[in-house]
Amino acid sequence: MINQEIPHYSNWIDGAYSPPSSSTLPVINPATEATIGTVDATSHDEVQEIVTKSWKNFNQGAWSTAEASERFAVLSKAATLLRARIPEFVQLEVQQTGRPIREMRAQLARIPEWLEYFASLARVQEGAVTPFKGPVVNTLIRLPLGVVAQITPWNHPLLISIKKIGAALAAGNVVIVKPSELAPISILQLGPLFKEAGLPDGTLQIISGYGRETGKYLCEAPNLSKIDLTGGVATYQAIASSASLNMIPITAELGGKAPVCIFESMNVEHAVKAALFASFIASGQTCVTGSRLLVHTDIYDSFVEMLGKRTKALRLGDPTDPRTQIGAVINKAAVERCAAFVSRATTQEGENGKLLCGGKPATHAGKGYFFEPTLIETNAESYLACNEVFGPVIAILRCKSEDEIVDIANGTNYALGASIWTQDFTQAHRVAGKIEAGIVWVNGHHLNDPSSPWGGFKDSGLGKENGREAYESYTKVKSIVYNYGVMPTWFDDEDVLGNARICIEHMVLRTTSGSGCNLE
Ligand code: TXE
C-alpha cells in the first residue's frame, strides 16, 4: 500500500521508474525513528524479469560495445552532475543513516572522483601483444563480463555504490544494484542522473528489497556474470554456494577488526586524536573502524587518561547539526548489539573488561537509536577484542612490546585495515611488513582514494574495490592468436615423412620451416 504522505521511491528499470511493486517496505531515519519513504520489495518474478531484460540490453550492445571515448564522456558527465547535486545527496544520506552532516559533507565531496577515475581507466585501457613464439601475433583484449549484480550496504550508501557502479560501467557491463533496504533512497536517485549523463537506458538497473528476499533472488539468478557484495560474512556465506554452483565469481568486502597500533615514540596528544578518528567515524560502523587500540605500555596510562576525557566530551546528537560529532547507529538492533558487547565484556566471567567511559544507549530529543562512544580496557583473548561490533564500542589493550602488538594485531580472523602510529621510520617499515591486512596505513587511518585497491584478507573478503584491480575484475580477457607462418601440416603424411623433421623440445613442436606450436 502506498501512503500518499510518505514519498515512495520505485525501482529504476530500463531508464525509468517502474510502477510501485505490490509490496513495499519503509525506510526509517534512525535519528528520529520517522519513516522517510517507502521502496519496493521486489519479488522473485520481478527480479527474474529484470535479469532477463538486462541481458537483452547487454546483448544489444548500446553500452557493451560503446567506444572507450563514449564511456569516458558519459561517466565524466555523470561525475559533473553528481558534483552539482552533492548538497541534496548529503541531506538524503544524513536522513537515511543518521550519520553527522559534517561526515557526509566530507565523504560525498569526493565521490565524483570515483566516476572520473574509472572513466579515465576506460579511456586509457590498452590491450596487449604477447611475446608468443613463432610467426604469430597474439593480442589480448578486455571485454565486459555481461550482467553483474551489486549488493551494497547502508553505512556508506553512495560511496560504496558509486565505487562499484563506476568500475562496472567503465568496463562496459550492465549493472543491477540492490542497495541495502536500510538506506536505498540516495542510490535510487542515481538512475535519472546517469540517464541525463547519456548512459543508454537499461544499463544501470536499481532495485530495492530485503536482502533475504530480493538480494537472495538476485544472487541466485543462474546467469549473472559477477556478484560484488559489501556486507556481512553471513551474507557472503548465504550467497556463495549458489554462486559457486553457477560459476559466478564474487568480490566480497566483509567485516573487520582493525588494529590501531600505537607505539611509544608517539606524542600522546597526537595518538589520542588518531584513535578518536580511527574509532568513532560513522559511530564505529565501518569495515575499517579502529576497534582495537593496541597501545605500548610506555605511553599507555597517559594515553588512556587523555582519550577517556576526549571521548566523554564528544558531542552526540542531532546529525543535521554541523557541530554534532557522533550521530545515530543504524537501527534498534545495532543499539542492542552494542549493549550486548558491553555487557559481555564487563560482566561475563573471564572477560575482565573494565568500562572506561560510555557503555549505554542514548537518544536525541527522546528519540532515535544512539549509543555512547565507549572504551573498554580488555585483553587479547576477550570476545570484544576478537569480534566485530560494528558500533562505537572500542577495545583498548596494553601491550609491552612491538612483537606483542604485531601478534595481537594479527590474532583475529579478520584482516582488512590496520594502522601504525610511530615516529620511528624503520619501525613503521618493519611493522607494516608484518601486519596481515589488505590495507595498512602508517600515521593515518580511513584514507581512501579511487586509485588505491581496497579489500581484505582472511574472513574480511575476496578481491578488491578501487584501482585497476576493481576495473579488471569487471572484465574478461580474450586472447586472439594470428598465425602468419605455414599452414598446419601435422596430419599430412607426405609432409611428415618427407619434408618436415619434427623435433620435440620442451613440449614445443617445431618444423624445419621454423613455425612453432605449443600443443595444448
Ligand atoms: O549487513 P548485510 P548488515 C558487516 C558488519 C555488520 C554485518 C551485518 O559486520 O555487523 O555485516 O550488517 C544484502 N542475499 N557489514 O546486516 O545484511 C542486504 O540487503 C543477498 C560490513 O547490515 O550483509 C544489503 O544490501 N543479499 C560492511 C547487503 O546485503 C543479502 C557494511 C549488506 O547487508 C542477503 C555492512 C542475502 N541472503 C555490514 N542478506 C562493510 N564492509 O562496510 C543480506 N543481503
PDB file of C-alpha atoms and ligand atoms in Angstrom, residues 151-156 160 178-182 209-212 215-216 219 229-233 235 238-239 253-256 285-287 337 388-390 414 416, ligand 1:
ATOM      1  CA  ILE A 151      24.744  -5.799  -3.282  1.00  0.00           C
ATOM      2  CA  THR A 152      25.562  -2.657  -1.318  1.00  0.00           C
ATOM      3  CA  PRO A 153      25.344  -1.719   2.379  1.00  0.00           C
ATOM      4  CA  TRP A 154      23.841   1.084   4.447  1.00  0.00           C
ATOM      5  CA  ASN A 155      26.902   2.520   6.195  1.00  0.00           C
ATOM      6  CA  HIS A 156      28.288   4.482   3.212  1.00  0.00           C
ATOM      7  CA  ILE A 160      30.208   2.140  -1.878  1.00  0.00           C
ATOM      8  CA  LYS A 178      20.443  -3.850  -4.907  1.00  0.00           C
ATOM      9  CA  PRO A 179      21.140  -1.265  -2.194  1.00  0.00           C
ATOM     10  CA  SER A 180      20.571  -2.009   1.466  1.00  0.00           C
ATOM     11  CA  GLU A 181      16.919  -1.921   2.480  1.00  0.00           C
ATOM     12  CA  LEU A 182      18.026   0.366   5.341  1.00  0.00           C
ATOM     13  CA  GLY A 209      14.048  -5.032  -1.261  1.00  0.00           C
ATOM     14  CA  TYR A 210      15.148  -7.001   1.732  1.00  0.00           C
ATOM     15  CA  GLY A 211      18.434  -8.851   1.441  1.00  0.00           C
ATOM     16  CA  ARG A 212      16.923 -12.165   2.498  1.00  0.00           C
ATOM     17  CA  GLY A 215      19.000  -9.815  -2.625  1.00  0.00           C
ATOM     18  CA  LYS A 216      18.764 -13.573  -2.409  1.00  0.00           C
ATOM     19  CA  CYS A 219      22.172 -13.617  -6.287  1.00  0.00           C
ATOM     20  CA  LEU A 229      28.971  -7.668  -2.265  1.00  0.00           C
ATOM     21  CA  THR A 230      29.757  -5.359   0.618  1.00  0.00           C
ATOM     22  CA  GLY A 231      28.152  -6.791   3.715  1.00  0.00           C
ATOM     23  CA  GLY A 232      28.476  -9.339   6.473  1.00  0.00           C
ATOM     24  CA  VAL A 233      30.306 -12.663   6.421  1.00  0.00           C
ATOM     25  CA  THR A 235      25.628 -12.749   3.742  1.00  0.00           C
ATOM     26  CA  ALA A 238      24.402 -17.249   2.140  1.00  0.00           C
ATOM     27  CA  ILE A 239      25.151 -16.377  -1.486  1.00  0.00           C
ATOM     28  CA  GLU A 253      34.138  -6.735   1.076  1.00  0.00           C
ATOM     29  CA  LEU A 254      33.152  -8.037   4.502  1.00  0.00           C
ATOM     30  CA  GLY A 255      33.839  -7.198   8.109  1.00  0.00           C
ATOM     31  CA  GLY A 256      36.954  -6.201  10.013  1.00  0.00           C
ATOM     32  CA  GLN A 285      30.090   1.428  11.716  1.00  0.00           C
ATOM     33  CA  THR A 286      32.683   0.997   9.016  1.00  0.00           C
ATOM     34  CA  CYS A 287      34.544  -2.092   7.937  1.00  0.00           C
ATOM     35  CA  ARG A 337      24.213  -5.427  19.728  1.00  0.00           C
ATOM     36  CA  GLU A 388      33.335  -7.160  15.170  1.00  0.00           C
ATOM     37  CA  VAL A 389      30.887  -4.866  16.992  1.00  0.00           C
ATOM     38  CA  PHE A 390      30.122  -2.555  14.062  1.00  0.00           C
ATOM     39  CA  TYR A 414      39.730 -10.531  10.056  1.00  0.00           C
ATOM     40  CA  LEU A 416      41.022  -5.722   6.251  1.00  0.00           C
TER      41      LEU A 416
HETATM   42  O1  TXE B   1      24.759  -6.489   6.549  1.00  0.00           O
HETATM   43  P1  TXE B   1      24.144  -7.379   5.415  1.00  0.00           P
HETATM   44  P2  TXE B   1      24.092  -5.982   7.898  1.00  0.00           P
HETATM   45  C1  TXE B   1      29.082  -6.313   8.241  1.00  0.00           C
HETATM   46  C2  TXE B   1      29.238  -5.907   9.672  1.00  0.00           C
HETATM   47  C3  TXE B   1      27.840  -5.936  10.201  1.00  0.00           C
HETATM   48  C4  TXE B   1      27.327  -7.146   9.481  1.00  0.00           C
HETATM   49  C5  TXE B   1      25.844  -7.202   9.338  1.00  0.00           C
HETATM   50  O2  TXE B   1      29.980  -6.879  10.320  1.00  0.00           O
HETATM   51  O3  TXE B   1      27.758  -6.124  11.584  1.00  0.00           O
HETATM   52  O4  TXE B   1      27.894  -7.055   8.202  1.00  0.00           O
HETATM   53  O5  TXE B   1      25.360  -5.967   8.805  1.00  0.00           O
HETATM   54  C6  TXE B   1      22.117  -7.655   1.497  1.00  0.00           C
HETATM   55  N1  TXE B   1      21.393 -12.441  -0.247  1.00  0.00           N
HETATM   56  N2  TXE B   1      28.966  -5.202   7.336  1.00  0.00           N
HETATM   57  O6  TXE B   1      23.121  -6.940   8.472  1.00  0.00           O
HETATM   58  O7  TXE B   1      22.877  -7.999   5.894  1.00  0.00           O
HETATM   59  C7  TXE B   1      21.425  -6.542   2.255  1.00  0.00           C
HETATM   60  O8  TXE B   1      20.114  -6.333   1.786  1.00  0.00           O
HETATM   61  C8  TXE B   1      21.723 -11.318  -0.910  1.00  0.00           C
HETATM   62  C9  TXE B   1      30.210  -4.742   6.807  1.00  0.00           C
HETATM   63  O9  TXE B   1      23.566  -4.659   7.644  1.00  0.00           O
HETATM   64  O10 TXE B   1      25.221  -8.223   4.913  1.00  0.00           O
HETATM   65  C10 TXE B   1      22.366  -5.382   1.963  1.00  0.00           C
HETATM   66  O11 TXE B   1      22.084  -4.864   0.677  1.00  0.00           O
HETATM   67  N3  TXE B   1      21.849 -10.127  -0.311  1.00  0.00           N
HETATM   68  C11 TXE B   1      30.030  -3.832   5.687  1.00  0.00           C
HETATM   69  C12 TXE B   1      23.737  -6.041   1.982  1.00  0.00           C
HETATM   70  O12 TXE B   1      23.491  -7.439   1.784  1.00  0.00           O
HETATM   71  C13 TXE B   1      21.684 -10.051   1.012  1.00  0.00           C
HETATM   72  C14 TXE B   1      28.837  -2.990   5.620  1.00  0.00           C
HETATM   73  C15 TXE B   1      24.513  -5.866   3.279  1.00  0.00           C
HETATM   74  O13 TXE B   1      23.706  -6.276   4.344  1.00  0.00           O
HETATM   75  C16 TXE B   1      21.355 -11.201   1.768  1.00  0.00           C
HETATM   76  C17 TXE B   1      27.661  -3.600   6.190  1.00  0.00           C
HETATM   77  C18 TXE B   1      21.202 -12.432   1.080  1.00  0.00           C
HETATM   78  N4  TXE B   1      20.901 -13.560   1.713  1.00  0.00           N
HETATM   79  C19 TXE B   1      27.778  -4.658   7.046  1.00  0.00           C
HETATM   80  N5  TXE B   1      21.260 -10.826   3.058  1.00  0.00           N
HETATM   81  C20 TXE B   1      31.285  -3.145   5.249  1.00  0.00           C
HETATM   82  N6  TXE B   1      32.253  -3.966   4.794  1.00  0.00           N
HETATM   83  O14 TXE B   1      31.396  -1.924   5.253  1.00  0.00           O
HETATM   84  C21 TXE B   1      21.524  -9.511   3.120  1.00  0.00           C
HETATM   85  N7  TXE B   1      21.768  -9.027   1.888  1.00  0.00           N
END
